[in-house]
XYZ file of C-alpha atoms in Angstrom:
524
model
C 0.000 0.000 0.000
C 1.567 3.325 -0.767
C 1.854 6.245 1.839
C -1.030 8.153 0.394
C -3.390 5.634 0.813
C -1.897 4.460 3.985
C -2.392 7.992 5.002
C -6.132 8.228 3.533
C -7.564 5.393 5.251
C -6.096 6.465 8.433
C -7.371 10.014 8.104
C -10.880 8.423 7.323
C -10.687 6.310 10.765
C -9.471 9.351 12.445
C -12.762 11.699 10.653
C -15.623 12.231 13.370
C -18.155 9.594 12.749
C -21.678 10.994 11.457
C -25.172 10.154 13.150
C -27.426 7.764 11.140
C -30.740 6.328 11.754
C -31.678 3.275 10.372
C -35.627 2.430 9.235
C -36.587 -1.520 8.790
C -39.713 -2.917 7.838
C -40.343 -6.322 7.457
C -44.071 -7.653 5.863
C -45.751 -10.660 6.837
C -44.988 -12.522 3.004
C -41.366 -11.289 3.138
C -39.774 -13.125 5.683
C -36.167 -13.030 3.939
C -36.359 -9.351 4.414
C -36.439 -9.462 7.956
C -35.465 -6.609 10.305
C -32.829 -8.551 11.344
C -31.314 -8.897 7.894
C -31.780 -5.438 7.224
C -30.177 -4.528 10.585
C -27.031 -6.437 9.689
C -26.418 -5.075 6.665
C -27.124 -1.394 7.306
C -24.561 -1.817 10.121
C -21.872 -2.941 7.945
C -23.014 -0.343 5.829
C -22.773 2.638 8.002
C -19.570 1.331 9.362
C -18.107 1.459 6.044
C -19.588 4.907 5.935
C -17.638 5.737 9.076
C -21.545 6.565 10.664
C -23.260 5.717 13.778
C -26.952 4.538 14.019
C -28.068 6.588 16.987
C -31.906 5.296 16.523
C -33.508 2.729 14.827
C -37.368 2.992 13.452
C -39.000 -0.641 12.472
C -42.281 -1.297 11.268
C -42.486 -5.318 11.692
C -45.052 -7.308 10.400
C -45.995 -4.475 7.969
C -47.273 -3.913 4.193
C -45.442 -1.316 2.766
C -48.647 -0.491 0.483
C -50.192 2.759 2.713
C -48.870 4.460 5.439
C -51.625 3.551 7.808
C -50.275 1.452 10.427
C -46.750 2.039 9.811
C -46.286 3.810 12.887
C -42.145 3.723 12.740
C -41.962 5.569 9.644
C -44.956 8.228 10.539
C -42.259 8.602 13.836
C -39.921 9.234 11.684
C -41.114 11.736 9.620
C -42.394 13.214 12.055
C -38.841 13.756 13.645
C -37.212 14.803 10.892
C -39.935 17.687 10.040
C -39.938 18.802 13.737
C -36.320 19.634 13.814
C -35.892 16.879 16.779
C -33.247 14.314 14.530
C -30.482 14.106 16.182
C -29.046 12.194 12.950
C -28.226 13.914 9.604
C -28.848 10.495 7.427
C -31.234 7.743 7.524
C -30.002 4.445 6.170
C -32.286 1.738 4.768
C -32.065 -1.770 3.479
C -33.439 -0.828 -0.422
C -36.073 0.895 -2.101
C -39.251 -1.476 -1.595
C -38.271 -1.290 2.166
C -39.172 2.298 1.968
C -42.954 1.201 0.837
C -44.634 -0.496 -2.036
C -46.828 2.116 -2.941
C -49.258 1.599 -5.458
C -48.255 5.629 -6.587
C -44.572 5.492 -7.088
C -44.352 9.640 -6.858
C -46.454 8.988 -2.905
C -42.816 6.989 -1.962
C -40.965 9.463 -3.653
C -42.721 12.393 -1.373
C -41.678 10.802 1.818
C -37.832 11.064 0.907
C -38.309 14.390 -0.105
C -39.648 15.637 3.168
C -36.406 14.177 4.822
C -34.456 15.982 1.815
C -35.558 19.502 2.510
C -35.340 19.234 6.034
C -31.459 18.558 5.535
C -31.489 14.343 5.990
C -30.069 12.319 3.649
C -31.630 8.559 2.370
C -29.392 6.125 1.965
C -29.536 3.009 0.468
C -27.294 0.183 1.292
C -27.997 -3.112 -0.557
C -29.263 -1.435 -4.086
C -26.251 -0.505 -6.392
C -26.060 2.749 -6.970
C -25.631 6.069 -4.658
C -28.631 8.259 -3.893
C -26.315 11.458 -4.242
C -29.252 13.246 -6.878
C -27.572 12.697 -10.023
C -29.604 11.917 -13.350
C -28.690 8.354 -12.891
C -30.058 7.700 -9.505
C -33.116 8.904 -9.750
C -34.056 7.185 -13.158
C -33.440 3.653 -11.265
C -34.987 4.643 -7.810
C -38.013 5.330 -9.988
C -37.956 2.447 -11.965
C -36.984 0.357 -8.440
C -40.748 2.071 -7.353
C -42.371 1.583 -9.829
C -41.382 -2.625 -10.020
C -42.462 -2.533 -5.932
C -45.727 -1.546 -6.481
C -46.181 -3.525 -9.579
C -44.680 -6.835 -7.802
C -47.947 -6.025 -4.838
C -50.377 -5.764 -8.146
C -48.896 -9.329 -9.703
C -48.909 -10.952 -6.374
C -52.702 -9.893 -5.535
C -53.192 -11.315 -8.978
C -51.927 -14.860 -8.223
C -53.659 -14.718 -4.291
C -56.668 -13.302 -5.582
C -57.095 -16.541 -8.295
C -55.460 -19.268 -5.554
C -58.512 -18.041 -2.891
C -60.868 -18.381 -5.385
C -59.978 -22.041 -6.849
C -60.370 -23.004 -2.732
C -63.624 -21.060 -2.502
C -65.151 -23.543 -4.961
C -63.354 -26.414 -3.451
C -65.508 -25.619 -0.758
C -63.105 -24.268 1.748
C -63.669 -21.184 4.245
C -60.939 -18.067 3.504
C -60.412 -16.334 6.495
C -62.951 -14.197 9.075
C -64.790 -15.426 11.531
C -67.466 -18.347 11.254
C -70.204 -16.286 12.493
C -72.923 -17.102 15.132
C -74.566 -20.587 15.228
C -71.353 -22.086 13.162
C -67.338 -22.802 14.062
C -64.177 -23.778 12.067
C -62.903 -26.761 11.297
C -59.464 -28.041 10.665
C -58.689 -30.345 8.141
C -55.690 -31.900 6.889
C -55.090 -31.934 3.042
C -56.157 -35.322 2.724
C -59.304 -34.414 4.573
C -58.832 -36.189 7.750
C -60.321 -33.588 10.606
C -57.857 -32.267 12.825
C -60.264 -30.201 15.403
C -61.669 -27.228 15.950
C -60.216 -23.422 15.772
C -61.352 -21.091 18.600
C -61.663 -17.573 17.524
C -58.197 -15.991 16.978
C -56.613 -18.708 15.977
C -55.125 -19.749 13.023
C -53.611 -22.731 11.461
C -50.487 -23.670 11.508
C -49.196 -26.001 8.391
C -50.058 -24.206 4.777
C -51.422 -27.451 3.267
C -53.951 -27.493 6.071
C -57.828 -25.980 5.064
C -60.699 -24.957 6.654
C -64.288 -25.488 6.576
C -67.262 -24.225 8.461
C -69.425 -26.515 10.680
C -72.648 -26.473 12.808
C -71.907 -24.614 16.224
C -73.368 -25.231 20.032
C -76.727 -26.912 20.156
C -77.660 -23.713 21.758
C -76.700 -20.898 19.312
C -78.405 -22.975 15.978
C -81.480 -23.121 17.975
C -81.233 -19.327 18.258
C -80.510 -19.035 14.402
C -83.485 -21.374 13.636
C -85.576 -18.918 16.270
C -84.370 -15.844 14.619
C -85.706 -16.950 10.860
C -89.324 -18.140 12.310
C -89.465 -14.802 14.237
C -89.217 -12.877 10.936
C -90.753 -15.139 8.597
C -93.777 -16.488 10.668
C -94.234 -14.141 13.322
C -93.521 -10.842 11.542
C -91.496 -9.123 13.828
C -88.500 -6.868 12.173
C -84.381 -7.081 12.763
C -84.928 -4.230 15.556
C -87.555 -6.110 18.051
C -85.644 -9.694 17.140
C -82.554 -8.083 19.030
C -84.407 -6.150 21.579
C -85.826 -9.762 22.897
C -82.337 -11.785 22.742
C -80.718 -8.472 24.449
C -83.573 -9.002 27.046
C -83.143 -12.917 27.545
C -79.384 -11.639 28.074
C -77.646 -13.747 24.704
C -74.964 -12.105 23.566
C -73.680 -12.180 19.797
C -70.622 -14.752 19.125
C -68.581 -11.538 19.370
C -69.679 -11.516 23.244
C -71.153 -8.143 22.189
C -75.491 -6.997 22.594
C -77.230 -7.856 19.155
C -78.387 -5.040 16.956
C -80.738 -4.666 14.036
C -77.003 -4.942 11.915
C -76.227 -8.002 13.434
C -79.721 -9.997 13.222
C -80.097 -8.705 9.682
C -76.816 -10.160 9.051
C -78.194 -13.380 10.186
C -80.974 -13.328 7.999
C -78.787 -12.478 4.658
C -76.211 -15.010 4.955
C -76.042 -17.425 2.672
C -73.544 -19.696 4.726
C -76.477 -19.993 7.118
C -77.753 -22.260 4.044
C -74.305 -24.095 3.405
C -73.261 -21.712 0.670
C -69.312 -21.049 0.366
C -69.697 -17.361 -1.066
C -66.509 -14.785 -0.953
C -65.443 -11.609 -2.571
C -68.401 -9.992 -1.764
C -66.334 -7.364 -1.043
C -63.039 -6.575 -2.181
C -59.638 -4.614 -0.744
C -57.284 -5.264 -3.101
C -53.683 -3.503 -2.562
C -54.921 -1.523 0.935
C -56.879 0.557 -1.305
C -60.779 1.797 -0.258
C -62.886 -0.962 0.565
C -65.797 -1.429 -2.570
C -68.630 -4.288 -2.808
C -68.727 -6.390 -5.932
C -71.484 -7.252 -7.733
C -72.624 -11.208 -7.252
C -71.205 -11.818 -10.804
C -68.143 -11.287 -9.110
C -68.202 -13.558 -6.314
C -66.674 -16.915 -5.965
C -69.150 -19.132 -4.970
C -69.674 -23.188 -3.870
C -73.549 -23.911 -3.083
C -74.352 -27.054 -0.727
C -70.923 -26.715 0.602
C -71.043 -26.821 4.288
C -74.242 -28.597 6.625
C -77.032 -25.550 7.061
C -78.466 -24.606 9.401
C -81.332 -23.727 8.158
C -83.880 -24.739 5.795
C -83.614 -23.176 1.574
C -87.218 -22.128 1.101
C -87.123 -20.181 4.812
C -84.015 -18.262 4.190
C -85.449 -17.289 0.757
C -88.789 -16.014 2.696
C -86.801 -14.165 4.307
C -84.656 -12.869 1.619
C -88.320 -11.927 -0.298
C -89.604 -10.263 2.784
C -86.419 -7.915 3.041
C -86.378 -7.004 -0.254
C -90.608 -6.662 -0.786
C -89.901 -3.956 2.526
C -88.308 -1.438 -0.415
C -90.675 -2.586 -3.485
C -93.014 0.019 -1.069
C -90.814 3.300 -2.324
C -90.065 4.813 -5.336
C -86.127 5.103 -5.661
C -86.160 8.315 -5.274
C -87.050 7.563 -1.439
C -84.735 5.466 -1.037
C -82.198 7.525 -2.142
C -83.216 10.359 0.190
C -82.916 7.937 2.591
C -79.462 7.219 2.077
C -78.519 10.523 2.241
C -79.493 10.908 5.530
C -77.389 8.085 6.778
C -74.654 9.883 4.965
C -75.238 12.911 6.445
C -75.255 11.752 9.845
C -72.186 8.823 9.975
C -70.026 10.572 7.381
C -69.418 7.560 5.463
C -71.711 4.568 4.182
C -71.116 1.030 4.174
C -73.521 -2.384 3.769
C -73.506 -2.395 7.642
C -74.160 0.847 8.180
C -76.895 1.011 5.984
C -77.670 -1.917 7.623
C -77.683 -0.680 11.622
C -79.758 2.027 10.337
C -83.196 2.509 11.642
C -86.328 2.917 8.834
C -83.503 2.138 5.799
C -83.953 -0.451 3.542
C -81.322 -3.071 3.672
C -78.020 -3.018 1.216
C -79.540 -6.025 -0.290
C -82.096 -3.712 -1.379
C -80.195 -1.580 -2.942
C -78.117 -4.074 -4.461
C -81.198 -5.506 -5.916
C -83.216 -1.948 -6.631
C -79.668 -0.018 -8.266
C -77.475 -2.971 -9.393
C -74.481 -2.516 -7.028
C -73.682 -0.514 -3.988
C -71.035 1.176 -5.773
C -73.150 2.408 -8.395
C -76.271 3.604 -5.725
C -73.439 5.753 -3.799
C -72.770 7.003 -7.538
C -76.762 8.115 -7.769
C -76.381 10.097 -4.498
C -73.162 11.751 -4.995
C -70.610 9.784 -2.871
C -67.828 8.228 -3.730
C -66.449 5.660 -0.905
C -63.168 6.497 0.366
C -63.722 11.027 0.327
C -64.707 11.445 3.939
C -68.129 12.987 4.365
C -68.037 13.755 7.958
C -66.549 16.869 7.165
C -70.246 18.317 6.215
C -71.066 17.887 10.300
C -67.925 19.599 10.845
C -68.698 22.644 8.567
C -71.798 22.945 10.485
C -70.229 22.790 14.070
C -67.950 25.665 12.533
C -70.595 27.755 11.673
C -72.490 27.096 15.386
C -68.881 28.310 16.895
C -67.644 31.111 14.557
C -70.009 33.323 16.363
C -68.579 32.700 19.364
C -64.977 33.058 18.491
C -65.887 36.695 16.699
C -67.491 37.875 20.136
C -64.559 36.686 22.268
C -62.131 38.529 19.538
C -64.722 41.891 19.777
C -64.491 41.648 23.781
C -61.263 41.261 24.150
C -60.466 44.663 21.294
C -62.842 46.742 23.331
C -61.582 45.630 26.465
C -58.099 47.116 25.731
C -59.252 50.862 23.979
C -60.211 49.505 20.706
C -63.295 50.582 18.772
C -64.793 47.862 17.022
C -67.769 47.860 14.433
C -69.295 44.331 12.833
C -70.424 44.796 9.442
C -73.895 42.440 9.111
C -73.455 41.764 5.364
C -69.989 41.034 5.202
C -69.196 39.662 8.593
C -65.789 41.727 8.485
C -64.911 44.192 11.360
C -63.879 47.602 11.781
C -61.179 48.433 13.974
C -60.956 52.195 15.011
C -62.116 53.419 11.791
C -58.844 52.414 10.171
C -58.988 48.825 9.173
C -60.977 45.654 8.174
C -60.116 42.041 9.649
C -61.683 38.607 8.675
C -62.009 36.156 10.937
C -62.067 32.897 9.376
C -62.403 29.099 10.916
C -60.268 26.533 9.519
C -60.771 22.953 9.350
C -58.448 20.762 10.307
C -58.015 18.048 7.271
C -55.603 14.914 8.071
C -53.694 13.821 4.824
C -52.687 10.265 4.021
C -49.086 11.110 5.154
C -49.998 11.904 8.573
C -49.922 15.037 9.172
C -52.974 17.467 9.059
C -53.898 20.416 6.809
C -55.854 23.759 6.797
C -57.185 25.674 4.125
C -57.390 29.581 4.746
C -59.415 30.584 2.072
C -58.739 35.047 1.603
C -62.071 37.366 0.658
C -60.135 39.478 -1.743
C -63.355 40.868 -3.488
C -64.012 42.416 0.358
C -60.173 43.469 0.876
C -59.781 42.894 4.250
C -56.576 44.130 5.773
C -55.470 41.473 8.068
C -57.567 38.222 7.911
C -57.171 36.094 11.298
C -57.448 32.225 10.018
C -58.268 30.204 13.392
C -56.720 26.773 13.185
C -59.281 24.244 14.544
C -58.128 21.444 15.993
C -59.614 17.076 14.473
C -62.263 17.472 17.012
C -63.510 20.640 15.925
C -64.672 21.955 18.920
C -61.046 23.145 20.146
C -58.805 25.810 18.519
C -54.905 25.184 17.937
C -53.620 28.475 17.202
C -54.189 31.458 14.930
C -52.296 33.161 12.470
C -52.539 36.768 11.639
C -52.290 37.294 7.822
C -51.724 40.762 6.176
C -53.345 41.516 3.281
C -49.640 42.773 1.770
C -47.809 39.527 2.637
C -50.675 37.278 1.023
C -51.890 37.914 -2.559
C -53.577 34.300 -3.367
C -57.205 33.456 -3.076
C -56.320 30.850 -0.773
C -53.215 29.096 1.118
C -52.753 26.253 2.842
C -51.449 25.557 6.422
C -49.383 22.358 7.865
C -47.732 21.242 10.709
C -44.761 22.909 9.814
C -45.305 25.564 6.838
C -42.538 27.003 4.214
C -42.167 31.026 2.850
C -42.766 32.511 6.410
C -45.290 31.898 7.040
C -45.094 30.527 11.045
C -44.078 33.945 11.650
C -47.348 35.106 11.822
C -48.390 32.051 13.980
C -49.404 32.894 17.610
C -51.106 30.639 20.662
C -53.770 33.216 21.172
C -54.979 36.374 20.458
C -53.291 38.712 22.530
C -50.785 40.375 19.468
C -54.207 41.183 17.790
C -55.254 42.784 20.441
C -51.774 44.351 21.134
C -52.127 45.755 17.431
C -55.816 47.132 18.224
C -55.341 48.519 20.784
C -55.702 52.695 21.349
C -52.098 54.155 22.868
C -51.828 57.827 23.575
C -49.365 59.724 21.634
C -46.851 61.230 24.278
C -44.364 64.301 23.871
C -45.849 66.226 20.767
C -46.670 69.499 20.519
C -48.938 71.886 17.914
C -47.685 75.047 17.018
């Protein structure tokens, strides 16, 4: 070895060592990845790199296809944004550790934050260096773009090797339901025993199937179906009288109209093997199919009740809606929306005077397509209409509070009715505006300060609301000179200044409107 490379390695061992962190996630299918793996090679990697790991973020156990759940990396973010790192690079295994997004550009974001809050990402088993050049950044997004395809082709093959055991009569996954339990079985058939709920099995080759339950609970099944059929009495009164008897669901929970109707609807109740009624493919929103899309097996399990009751039943659910035109049972629907937020078969199910999803399944084609005829489209959350409304019950609260506390230290204060702006001592306007608090898939939360330009106010005082509401966070105080679009929006942590205007309450608008004396002049 030559002196000047004898005297640049020892220079490089002699170099302060950096602070790293190190982020692992390991998902359930992936068990070659494991955070141990990872750990081991990120250490030889930042050893090589002359770095210490000072923290270390994992997410076991987890799909990398959304950020929900992924509670490491949300921590780490998190850490990095609030200034609190007290590490300059974060080191991971590869690019797929970092997620399998279905959106390439949403994994992309995430190292971007880190970026511009001065962290570097670090890769240490892919083969090239995430320093920004050209290069890099063509193969980290083609590395992205295979992750999220490689979730796509694998729900592919899952998707087709559930169905094949659907219709070999086989139960795939859930619970068995009241009135019925899971069986065991080997792959030649022989039965092994019973699974209590929570558990799973344990060899891959092993199935299950569903069988008759307690003596007990199929006696209340059978009860259930004469109680609707032959005595008439609805979902609601059928769970009123098992709550009073004291019965209690196989969830150990009180039954509801939701939970008898389920009952009633179930086609397993009849020894059907039905699946992919509904579908969640790739962590995405959670949509119904239509029956053309379900796998099915009829006769494939012992029922528990007889055909031609379970299909009175079915005809006296659905004959409950033949009653209204669909334009009533569309109003109906909205109403659940407007009151949950959100809409779902059990909702619409637990709801009281609705018809059944069934019913709309049968009177609009698909659930999908009846949320299409009111306006909703599953996965936007709706709750934020009872929100708007709790903001407009409170706004005139938080003006008054403003008003007393501007007159309580000199200032003069006029409301205008029509506008809703106010006039401080005759020389300038202020909005006061509530801002909802919107969480985004990343994690963090958002607020939209929207500006009334066409009324020119002079300083516009955007409250930020807290999730619930019905608190306040903070306010900022906006000039009309500093702010020239129709509308900005807030963060957590917010770029081009704007936190400088950010204050815990209001007392520096009230310092700014209040009256002071002028002192020492004199008129000639």
């Amino acid at each position: 070895m030559s002196n000047s490379a004898r005297n640049d390695e020892t220079a490089a061992k002699d170099a302060p060592r950096g602070r790293a962190a190190a982020y692992v996630r390991m998902s359930t299918e992936h068990q070659q990845y494991s955070t141990e793996n990872q750990r081991d090679v990120i250490l030889a990697f930042a050893d090589m790199r002359n770095l210490d790991i000072t923290r270390t973020y994992a997410d076991e156990g987890k799909s990398g296809l959304r950020l929900d759940g992924r509670d490491a990396l949300k921590a780490l973010i998190r850490d990095v944004e609030a200034g609190t790192a007290d590490f300059s690079v974060i080191l991971v295994y590869d690019v797929s550790r970092w997620g399998r997004f279905q959106d390439p550009d949403e994994s992309a974001s995430y190292e971007i934050r880190c970026k511009h809050a001065g962290v570097r990402i670090l890769y240490c088993a892919e083969q090239f260096e995430n320093d920004g050049s050209p290069v890099s950044s063509i193969i980290k997004s083609v590395k992205r773009t295979m992750a999220g395809e490689y979730s796509r082709e694998l729900s592919v093959k899952v998707h087709a090797g559930q169905t094949r055991l659907i219709r070999h009569g086989y139960r795939q996954g859930g619970p068995a339901g009241y009135g019925l339990r899971r069986q065991l079985i080997e792959q030649a058939g022989t039965v092994k025993g019973e699974l209590n709920r929570g558990n799973q099995k344990s060899i891959q080759t092993d199935r299950v199937i569903l069988t008759p339950g307690p003596a007990d609970e199929i006696a209340t099944v059978r009860w259930i179906y004469r109680q609707f059929v032959d005595e008439g009495r609805n979902e609601t009164e059928i769970a009123t009288a098992l709550n009073a008897e004291g019965k209690k669901t196989d969830r150990d929970a009180p039954w509801t109209r939701g939970t008898v109707h389920e009952i009633l609807i179930n086609e397993k109740y009849i020894g059907h093997n039905v699946w992919n009624r509904t579908s969640f493919k790739l962590k995405a929103e959670r949509v119904n199919n239509p029956p053309a899309s379900w796998a099915r097996l009829d006769n494939a399990f012992e029922p528990l009740v007889d055909t031609l009751m379970f299909e009175a039943a079915r005809q006296l659910i659905l004959g409950r809606s033949y009653r209204l035109s669909d334009d009533e049972m569309l109003d109906i629907l909205r109403k659940v929306l407007l009151q949950h937020g959100y809409l779902s078969g059990l909702v619409i199910d637990e709801a009281p005077s609705c018809p059944s999803s069934a019913a709309y399944q049968t009177r609009f084609g698909t659930l999908l397509r009846t949320y299409g005829l009111i306006g909703y489209r599953p996965g936007r959350d709706y709750r934020y209409v009872e929100i708007n409304r709790r903001l407009r019950e409170l706004h005139p609260g938080v003006v008054a509070q403003a008003v007393s506390a501007m007159t309580s230290a000199g200032a003069s204060v006029e409301s205008d009715s029509t506008t809703g702006l106010l006039w401080v001592n005759g020389e300038f306007k202020v909005s006061l505006a509530l801002c909802r608090c919107q969480a985004t898939e990343a994690g963090g939360n958002r607020w939209l300060v929207r500006f009334d330009n066409a009324l020119r106010p002079d300083i516009t005082v955007a409250v930020r609301m807290e999730g619930d509401a019905a608190s306040i966070r903070d306010y900022y105080l906006l000039p009309a000179v500093d702010v020239w679009e129709d509308r900005v929006r807030l963060g957590d942590h917010n770029e081009r200044g704007f936190d400088a205007y950010r204050f815990d309450d209001l007392e520096m608008f009230v310092h700014l409107c209040r009256r002071v004396p002028l002192r020492g002049l004199s008129y000639g």
